[in-house]
PDB file of C-alpha atoms in Angstrom:
ATOM      1  CA  MET A   1     -17.280  22.391 -18.820  1.00 87.00           C
ATOM      2  CA  ALA A   2     -13.613  23.649 -19.785  1.00 91.00           C
ATOM      3  CA  GLU A   3     -10.574  22.612 -17.654  1.00 94.00           C
ATOM      4  CA  LEU A   4      -8.397  25.310 -16.742  1.00 95.00           C
ATOM      5  CA  LYS A   5      -4.463  24.143 -16.155  1.00 95.00           C
ATOM      6  CA  MET A   6      -2.488  26.176 -15.306  1.00 95.00           C
ATOM      7  CA  LEU A   7       1.557  26.362 -14.635  1.00 95.00           C
ATOM      8  CA  VAL A   8       3.060  29.780 -12.995  1.00 95.00           C
ATOM      9  CA  PHE A   9       6.742  29.874 -12.673  1.00 95.00           C
ATOM     10  CA  HIS A  10       7.784  30.742  -9.198  1.00 97.00           C
ATOM     11  CA  PRO A  11      10.499  29.821  -7.132  1.00 96.00           C
ATOM     12  CA  MET A  12       7.619  29.334  -4.070  1.00 96.00           C
ATOM     13  CA  GLU A  13      10.751  29.234  -1.694  1.00 96.00           C
ATOM     14  CA  SER A  14       9.748  28.003   2.078  1.00 94.00           C
ATOM     15  CA  GLY A  15      12.398  29.941   3.532  1.00 93.00           C
ATOM     16  CA  LEU A  16      13.917  26.454   5.176  1.00 91.00           C
ATOM     17  CA  ARG A  17      16.403  26.017   2.024  1.00 91.00           C
ATOM     18  CA  LYS A  18      20.297  26.594   2.065  1.00 90.00           C
ATOM     19  CA  ASP A  19      22.123  28.437  -0.398  1.00 89.00           C
ATOM     20  CA  ALA A  20      23.951  26.064  -2.359  1.00 89.00           C
ATOM     21  CA  VAL A  21      27.221  28.366  -2.075  1.00 92.00           C
ATOM     22  CA  THR A  22      26.590  30.999   1.003  1.00 93.00           C
ATOM     23  CA  LYS A  23      25.260  28.481   3.411  1.00 92.00           C
ATOM     24  CA  GLU A  24      22.623  30.757   3.824  1.00 93.00           C
ATOM     25  CA  LEU A  25      18.774  30.561   4.150  1.00 93.00           C
ATOM     26  CA  ILE A  26      17.065  31.154   1.310  1.00 94.00           C
ATOM     27  CA  PRO A  27      14.062  33.828   2.503  1.00 95.00           C
ATOM     28  CA  ARG A  28      10.721  32.572   2.226  1.00 95.00           C
ATOM     29  CA  HIS A  29       9.603  33.870  -1.728  1.00 97.00           C
ATOM     30  CA  PHE A  30       5.404  32.511  -2.379  1.00 97.00           C
ATOM     31  CA  ILE A  31       2.384  33.165  -4.063  1.00 97.00           C
ATOM     32  CA  ASP A  32      -0.109  33.985  -1.417  1.00 95.00           C
ATOM     33  CA  ILE A  33      -3.234  34.963  -3.903  1.00 96.00           C
ATOM     34  CA  LEU A  34      -3.779  33.774  -7.199  1.00 96.00           C
ATOM     35  CA  THR A  35      -7.222  34.996  -8.254  1.00 96.00           C
ATOM     36  CA  ILE A  36      -9.383  33.977 -11.556  1.00 96.00           C
ATOM     37  CA  GLU A  37     -11.762  35.844 -13.850  1.00 96.00           C
ATOM     38  CA  GLN A  38     -14.239  34.567 -16.862  1.00 96.00           C
ATOM     39  CA  ASN A  39     -15.127  37.906 -18.990  1.00 96.00           C
ATOM     40  CA  GLY A  40     -14.652  39.795 -16.069  1.00 95.00           C
ATOM     41  CA  LEU A  41     -16.301  38.220 -13.253  1.00 94.00           C
ATOM     42  CA  PRO A  42     -14.272  36.113 -10.470  1.00 94.00           C
ATOM     43  CA  VAL A  43     -14.761  32.422 -10.791  1.00 96.00           C
ATOM     44  CA  LEU A  44     -11.844  31.212  -8.122  1.00 96.00           C
ATOM     45  CA  GLU A  45      -9.469  32.353  -5.761  1.00 96.00           C
ATOM     46  CA  ALA A  46      -6.568  30.677  -4.466  1.00 97.00           C
ATOM     47  CA  HIS A  47      -5.279  31.876  -0.875  1.00 97.00           C
ATOM     48  CA  LEU A  48      -1.881  29.696  -1.507  1.00 97.00           C
ATOM     49  CA  SER A  49       1.232  29.097   0.793  1.00 97.00           C
ATOM     50  CA  ARG A  50       5.216  28.292   1.001  1.00 96.00           C
ATOM     51  CA  SER A  51       3.893  24.912   0.645  1.00 96.00           C
ATOM     52  CA  VAL A  52       2.765  24.532  -2.546  1.00 97.00           C
ATOM     53  CA  SER A  53       5.138  22.969  -4.588  1.00 97.00           C
ATOM     54  CA  ARG A  54       7.359  25.176  -6.772  1.00 96.00           C
ATOM     55  CA  ASN A  55       5.842  26.733 -10.158  1.00 97.00           C
ATOM     56  CA  PRO A  56       2.290  25.732  -8.624  1.00 97.00           C
ATOM     57  CA  PHE A  57       0.290  23.327 -10.398  1.00 97.00           C
ATOM     58  CA  LEU A  58      -3.525  24.347 -10.413  1.00 97.00           C
ATOM     59  CA  HIS A  59      -6.332  22.870 -11.899  1.00 97.00           C
ATOM     60  CA  PHE A  60      -9.465  23.519 -11.650  1.00 97.00           C
ATOM     61  CA  LYS A  61     -13.737  22.544 -13.503  1.00 97.00           C
ATOM     62  CA  ILE A  62     -15.379  25.704 -14.758  1.00 96.00           C
ATOM     63  CA  PRO A  63     -18.796  25.099 -16.437  1.00 94.00           C
ATOM     64  CA  ASN A  64     -20.522  27.264 -18.549  1.00 90.00           C
ATOM     65  CA  VAL A  65     -17.421  28.403 -21.050  1.00 95.00           C
ATOM     66  CA  LYS A  66     -18.020  29.406 -24.231  1.00 95.00           C
ATOM     67  CA  LYS A  67     -16.081  29.873 -27.496  1.00 94.00           C
ATOM     68  CA  GLY A  68     -14.532  33.756 -27.090  1.00 95.00           C
ATOM     69  CA  ASP A  69     -14.647  34.000 -23.300  1.00 96.00           C
ATOM     70  CA  LYS A  70     -12.240  35.824 -22.024  1.00 96.00           C
ATOM     71  CA  PHE A  71     -10.000  34.491 -18.981  1.00 96.00           C
ATOM     72  CA  LYS A  72      -7.682  36.613 -16.535  1.00 96.00           C
ATOM     73  CA  ILE A  73      -5.441  35.087 -14.055  1.00 96.00           C
ATOM     74  CA  ASP A  74      -3.709  37.444 -11.557  1.00 96.00           C
ATOM     75  CA  TRP A  75      -1.193  36.261  -8.805  1.00 96.00           C
ATOM     76  CA  HIS A  76       0.770  38.405  -6.018  1.00 95.00           C
ATOM     77  CA  ASP A  77       3.625  36.901  -3.856  1.00 95.00           C
ATOM     78  CA  ASN A  78       4.707  37.765  -0.399  1.00 95.00           C
ATOM     79  CA  PHE A  79       7.253  40.024  -1.758  1.00 95.00           C
ATOM     80  CA  GLY A  80       4.589  42.529  -3.430  1.00 94.00           C
ATOM     81  CA  GLU A  81       5.699  41.576  -6.803  1.00 94.00           C
ATOM     82  CA  ASN A  82       2.431  40.186  -9.168  1.00 94.00           C
ATOM     83  CA  GLY A  83       1.659  38.894 -12.860  1.00 94.00           C
ATOM     84  CA  THR A  84      -1.451  38.410 -14.940  1.00 95.00           C
ATOM     85  CA  ILE A  85      -2.020  36.670 -17.558  1.00 92.00           C
ATOM     86  CA  GLU A  86      -5.272  36.318 -20.102  1.00 94.00           C
ATOM     87  CA  THR A  87      -6.538  34.226 -22.891  1.00 93.00           C
ATOM     88  CA  GLU A  88      -9.649  33.642 -24.881  1.00 93.00           C
ATOM     89  CA  VAL A  89     -11.305  30.582 -25.383  1.00 92.00           C
ATOM     90  CA  PRO A  90     -10.592  29.482 -28.713  1.00 90.00           C
TER      91      PRO A  90
ATOM     92  CA  MET B   1     -22.628  21.217 -35.504  1.00 48.00           C
ATOM     93  CA  ALA B   2     -23.038  19.829 -32.249  1.00 52.00           C
ATOM     94  CA  LYS B   3     -20.223  17.711 -32.510  1.00 55.00           C
ATOM     95  CA  MET B   4     -18.432  20.561 -32.472  1.00 52.00           C
ATOM     96  CA  ASN B   5     -19.498  22.653 -30.317  1.00 55.00           C
ATOM     97  CA  LYS B   6     -19.143  20.008 -27.447  1.00 53.00           C
ATOM     98  CA  ARG B   7     -15.872  19.759 -28.881  1.00 52.00           C
ATOM     99  CA  ILE B   8     -15.288  23.440 -28.013  1.00 48.00           C
ATOM    100  CA  ARG B   9     -17.154  23.045 -24.198  1.00 48.00           C
ATOM    101  CA  ARG B  10     -14.874  20.036 -23.647  1.00 48.00           C
ATOM    102  CA  LYS B  11     -11.941  22.026 -25.124  1.00 46.00           C
ATOM    103  CA  ILE B  12      -9.266  22.157 -22.275  1.00 41.00           C
ATOM    104  CA  LEU B  13      -7.230  25.431 -21.419  1.00 41.00           C
ATOM    105  CA  ASN B  14      -3.955  24.813 -21.234  1.00 41.00           C
ATOM    106  CA  PHE B  15      -1.803  28.002 -19.688  1.00 40.00           C
ATOM    107  CA  VAL B  16       1.734  27.596 -19.214  1.00 38.00           C
ATOM    108  CA  GLY B  17       2.697  30.727 -18.460  1.00 38.00           C
ATOM    109  CA  ILE B  18       5.869  32.779 -17.984  1.00 36.00           C
ATOM    110  CA  LEU B  19       4.183  35.783 -16.041  1.00 40.00           C
ATOM    111  CA  LEU B  20       6.098  38.308 -15.755  1.00 40.00           C
ATOM    112  CA  THR B  21       6.668  40.099 -12.685  1.00 38.00           C
ATOM    113  CA  SER B  22       5.706  43.706 -13.004  1.00 38.00           C
ATOM    114  CA  GLY B  23       7.133  45.635  -9.529  1.00 37.00           C
ATOM    115  CA  MET B  24       5.216  46.520  -6.531  1.00 38.00           C
ATOM    116  CA  LEU B  25       1.529  47.230  -8.263  1.00 41.00           C
ATOM    117  CA  PRO B  26      -1.113  46.919  -5.388  1.00 43.00           C
ATOM    118  CA  LEU B  27      -2.426  44.048  -4.978  1.00 49.00           C
ATOM    119  CA  LYS B  28      -6.314  43.698  -7.318  1.00 48.00           C
ATOM    120  CA  SER B  29      -8.143  40.817  -5.594  1.00 49.00           C
ATOM    121  CA  PHE B  30     -11.331  40.355  -4.440  1.00 51.00           C
ATOM    122  CA  ALA B  31      -9.515  38.859  -1.077  1.00 54.00           C
ATOM    123  CA  ILE B  32     -11.823  39.814   1.403  1.00 63.00           C
ATOM    124  CA  GLU B  33     -11.478  36.663   3.615  1.00 78.00           C
ATOM    125  CA  TRP B  34      -7.688  36.286   3.578  1.00 87.00           C
ATOM    126  CA  ASP B  35      -6.998  34.438   6.893  1.00 91.00           C
ATOM    127  CA  LYS B  36      -3.180  35.356   6.965  1.00 92.00           C
ATOM    128  CA  LYS B  37      -3.549  34.586  10.694  1.00 94.00           C
ATOM    129  CA  ALA B  38      -4.222  31.062   9.827  1.00 96.00           C
ATOM    130  CA  PHE B  39      -1.500  30.191   6.724  1.00 96.00           C
ATOM    131  CA  ASN B  40       1.187  32.075   9.726  1.00 95.00           C
ATOM    132  CA  GLU B  41       0.592  29.440  12.698  1.00 96.00           C
ATOM    133  CA  SER B  42       2.818  26.944  12.910  1.00 96.00           C
ATOM    134  CA  LEU B  43       0.689  24.507  14.833  1.00 97.00           C
ATOM    135  CA  LEU B  44      -2.190  22.559  12.779  1.00 97.00           C
ATOM    136  CA  ASP B  45      -4.950  23.041  16.300  1.00 96.00           C
ATOM    137  CA  LYS B  46      -4.588  26.456  16.318  1.00 97.00           C
ATOM    138  CA  SER B  47      -5.247  26.968  12.778  1.00 97.00           C
ATOM    139  CA  LEU B  48      -8.275  25.189  12.766  1.00 97.00           C
ATOM    140  CA  ARG B  49      -9.829  27.018  15.881  1.00 96.00           C
ATOM    141  CA  LEU B  50      -8.622  30.332  13.640  1.00 96.00           C
ATOM    142  CA  ILE B  51     -10.418  29.456  11.200  1.00 96.00           C
ATOM    143  CA  GLY B  52     -13.578  28.550  13.408  1.00 94.00           C
ATOM    144  CA  ALA B  53     -12.935  24.620  12.796  1.00 95.00           C
ATOM    145  CA  ALA B  54     -11.744  22.949  15.990  1.00 88.00           C
ATOM    146  CA  ASN B  55     -13.995  20.334  16.362  1.00 86.00           C
ATOM    147  CA  VAL B  56     -15.260  19.562  12.788  1.00 94.00           C
ATOM    148  CA  SER B  57     -16.565  15.688  11.808  1.00 86.00           C
ATOM    149  CA  PRO B  58     -15.907  13.938   9.077  1.00 95.00           C
ATOM    150  CA  SER B  59     -17.642  13.399   5.997  1.00 96.00           C
ATOM    151  CA  GLU B  60     -17.238  10.816   3.068  1.00 96.00           C
ATOM    152  CA  LYS B  61     -18.718  13.605   0.751  1.00 98.00           C
ATOM    153  CA  ILE B  62     -15.353  14.557   0.057  1.00 98.00           C
ATOM    154  CA  ASP B  63     -13.105  12.924  -2.576  1.00 98.00           C
ATOM    155  CA  ILE B  64      -9.336  13.100  -2.206  1.00 97.00           C
ATOM    156  CA  LYS B  65      -6.714  11.804  -3.853  1.00 98.00           C
ATOM    157  CA  VAL B  66      -3.301  11.424  -3.138  1.00 97.00           C
ATOM    158  CA  PRO B  67      -0.412   8.878  -2.889  1.00 97.00           C
ATOM    159  CA  GLN B  68      -0.291   6.311  -0.080  1.00 96.00           C
ATOM    160  CA  ILE B  69       3.361   6.660  -0.526  1.00 96.00           C
ATOM    161  CA  ALA B  70       4.933  10.037  -1.737  1.00 95.00           C
ATOM    162  CA  GLU B  71       8.900   9.390  -2.731  1.00 91.00           C
ATOM    163  CA  ASN B  72       8.960  13.246  -3.662  1.00 93.00           C
ATOM    164  CA  GLY B  73       8.059  15.664  -0.712  1.00 94.00           C
ATOM    165  CA  THR B  74       8.890  18.589  -2.786  1.00 94.00           C
ATOM    166  CA  ILE B  75       6.163  17.453  -5.228  1.00 95.00           C
ATOM    167  CA  VAL B  76       2.935  15.569  -3.535  1.00 97.00           C
ATOM    168  CA  PRO B  77       0.162  15.433  -6.022  1.00 97.00           C
ATOM    169  CA  ILE B  78      -3.340  16.345  -4.710  1.00 98.00           C
ATOM    170  CA  GLU B  79      -6.960  16.072  -6.306  1.00 98.00           C
ATOM    171  CA  VAL B  80     -10.019  17.404  -3.770  1.00 98.00           C
ATOM    172  CA  THR B  81     -13.801  17.034  -4.902  1.00 98.00           C
ATOM    173  CA  SER B  82     -16.417  17.890  -2.552  1.00 98.00           C
ATOM    174  CA  LYS B  83     -19.552  16.760  -3.100  1.00 98.00           C
ATOM    175  CA  ILE B  84     -20.883  18.722  -0.612  1.00 97.00           C
ATOM    176  CA  GLN B  85     -23.952  21.087  -1.235  1.00 95.00           C
ATOM    177  CA  ASN B  86     -23.049  24.927  -1.673  1.00 95.00           C
ATOM    178  CA  THR B  87     -19.377  24.201  -0.840  1.00 97.00           C
ATOM    179  CA  LYS B  88     -17.711  27.574  -0.649  1.00 96.00           C
ATOM    180  CA  SER B  89     -14.308  26.764   0.362  1.00 96.00           C
ATOM    181  CA  ILE B  90     -11.674  23.785   0.010  1.00 98.00           C
ATOM    182  CA  TYR B  91      -8.534  24.136   2.773  1.00 98.00           C
ATOM    183  CA  VAL B  92      -5.780  22.047   2.725  1.00 98.00           C
ATOM    184  CA  PHE B  93      -3.720  21.192   5.885  1.00 98.00           C
ATOM    185  CA  VAL B  94      -0.479  19.079   5.692  1.00 98.00           C
ATOM    186  CA  GLU B  95      -0.197  18.609   9.871  1.00 97.00           C
ATOM    187  CA  LYS B  96       3.516  18.088  10.060  1.00 96.00           C
ATOM    188  CA  ASN B  97       4.671  20.956   7.344  1.00 96.00           C
ATOM    189  CA  PRO B  98       6.469  24.300   9.404  1.00 95.00           C
ATOM    190  CA  SER B  99       2.901  26.452   8.200  1.00 94.00           C
ATOM    191  CA  PRO B 100      -0.092  23.495   7.893  1.00 97.00           C
ATOM    192  CA  LEU B 101      -2.486  25.453   5.916  1.00 98.00           C
ATOM    193  CA  THR B 102      -0.900  24.724   2.884  1.00 98.00           C
ATOM    194  CA  ALA B 103      -4.010  26.034   0.686  1.00 98.00           C
ATOM    195  CA  GLN B 104      -7.449  27.793   0.556  1.00 98.00           C
ATOM    196  CA  PHE B 105      -9.496  27.696  -2.570  1.00 97.00           C
ATOM    197  CA  PHE B 106     -12.861  30.036  -2.597  1.00 97.00           C
ATOM    198  CA  PHE B 107     -15.098  28.626  -5.848  1.00 96.00           C
ATOM    199  CA  LYS B 108     -16.986  31.732  -6.843  1.00 92.00           C
ATOM    200  CA  SER B 109     -20.064  31.716  -9.333  1.00 86.00           C
ATOM    201  CA  LYS B 110     -20.376  27.958 -10.658  1.00 92.00           C
ATOM    202  CA  THR B 111     -16.843  27.145 -10.460  1.00 96.00           C
ATOM    203  CA  LEU B 112     -17.463  23.360  -9.604  1.00 97.00           C
ATOM    204  CA  PRO B 113     -15.897  22.199  -6.186  1.00 98.00           C
ATOM    205  CA  PHE B 114     -12.858  20.762  -7.597  1.00 98.00           C
ATOM    206  CA  VAL B 115      -8.846  21.341  -7.351  1.00 98.00           C
ATOM    207  CA  SER B 116      -6.034  19.985  -7.974  1.00 98.00           C
ATOM    208  CA  SER B 117      -2.338  20.617  -7.512  1.00 98.00           C
ATOM    209  CA  ARG B 118       1.009  20.017  -6.076  1.00 98.00           C
ATOM    210  CA  ILE B 119       2.269  20.427  -2.592  1.00 97.00           C
ATOM    211  CA  LYS B 120       4.955  20.126  -0.667  1.00 96.00           C
ATOM    212  CA  MET B 121       5.674  17.594   2.805  1.00 96.00           C
ATOM    213  CA  ARG B 122       8.116  17.892   5.054  1.00 93.00           C
ATOM    214  CA  GLU B 123       7.671  14.543   6.548  1.00 94.00           C
ATOM    215  CA  SER B 124       5.094  11.565   6.490  1.00 96.00           C
ATOM    216  CA  SER B 125       2.073  13.358   7.844  1.00 97.00           C
ATOM    217  CA  ARG B 126      -1.426  13.610   8.412  1.00 97.00           C
ATOM    218  CA  LEU B 127      -3.312  15.280   5.267  1.00 97.00           C
ATOM    219  CA  LEU B 128      -6.554  17.042   6.183  1.00 98.00           C
ATOM    220  CA  ILE B 129      -9.096  18.307   4.232  1.00 98.00           C
ATOM    221  CA  LEU B 130     -12.078  20.996   5.385  1.00 98.00           C
ATOM    222  CA  VAL B 131     -14.857  22.107   3.358  1.00 98.00           C
ATOM    223  CA  LYS B 132     -16.864  25.258   4.647  1.00 96.00           C
ATOM    224  CA  THR B 133     -20.113  25.360   2.872  1.00 95.00           C
ATOM    225  CA  SER B 134     -22.016  29.194   2.035  1.00 93.00           C
ATOM    226  CA  SER B 135     -23.789  28.505   5.909  1.00 93.00           C
ATOM    227  CA  ASP B 136     -20.206  28.115   7.153  1.00 93.00           C
ATOM    228  CA  GLU B 137     -20.942  24.857   8.023  1.00 95.00           C
ATOM    229  CA  PHE B 138     -17.455  22.804   8.054  1.00 97.00           C
ATOM    230  CA  PHE B 139     -16.872  19.264   7.180  1.00 97.00           C
ATOM    231  CA  ARG B 140     -13.491  17.485   7.057  1.00 97.00           C
ATOM    232  CA  THR B 141     -11.456  14.457   5.878  1.00 97.00           C
ATOM    233  CA  GLU B 142      -8.153  13.004   6.194  1.00 96.00           C
ATOM    234  CA  ARG B 143      -5.442  10.559   4.859  1.00 97.00           C
ATOM    235  CA  PHE B 144      -2.287   9.529   6.164  1.00 97.00           C
ATOM    236  CA  VAL B 145       0.186  10.406   3.701  1.00 97.00           C
ATOM    237  CA  LYS B 146       3.948   8.399   3.830  1.00 96.00           C
ATOM    238  CA  VAL B 147       7.240  10.929   2.368  1.00 95.00           C
ATOM    239  CA  THR B 148      10.304   9.428   1.120  1.00 90.00           C
ATOM    240  CA  ILE B 149      12.368  12.258   1.336  1.00 80.00           C
ATOM    241  CA  GLY B 150      11.269  15.312   3.037  1.00 73.00           C
ATOM    242  CA  GLY B 151       9.978  18.227   1.202  1.00 70.00           C
ATOM    243  CA  CYS B 152      10.278  21.862   2.483  1.00 68.00           C
ATOM    244  CA  GLY B 153      14.502  22.056   3.036  1.00 66.00           C
ATOM    245  CA  GLU B 154      15.396  20.267   0.003  1.00 61.00           C
ATOM    246  CA  ASP B 155      16.211  21.397  -3.193  1.00 55.00           C
ATOM    247  CA  ALA B 156      13.551  20.519  -5.601  1.00 47.00           C
TER     248      ALA B 156
END
């Protein structure tokens, strides 16, 4: 059993916050899909919204994890931006 | 040796990822059930209807850990564990948020039906958790969370 904890740096703007200087609303900008693969196979998919806190923290529990397993996390946001990170179980 | 293996198994993976954005690459995802309409809906009842869960009876087999009083609505910790067999996905709804459907988690392979995260709450509200099984059956449970300082338009 492995506990997978991640913190993704992202503003997760709700679209309801005002810019401190211009007083204009900051547009919605949030991660909408995040996927996790273990050795190339899907183990989790998260559909998120603007109601998830800034710099999303996510914690999952995955059985059958062994040394050398490769985990890959991909995220995508409503602006079409995306990112990926890979790590190997030490 | 056995002790070492146990340690490896228990090893906690910590990703503190500075994830770089890389332009407009196509979305690589196995998202076949992305319920965008339900996510965009501003009323809880309508959102529940859109996912096909208008009338769902409560279940005691869903554990939720949330504070009764959240001082800061921008960061409300939430932990959900489903003890329902064949849990396929877990939905998190915040009734009083501008878009109540907050998140949906799909558990693939043998991933345990557990999730811990942090969400925003605009004001004191009911928090609804729905569980969908692989036979498309729904279960629900709810809590009321009192929010001292709201967390949607405020600075985090």
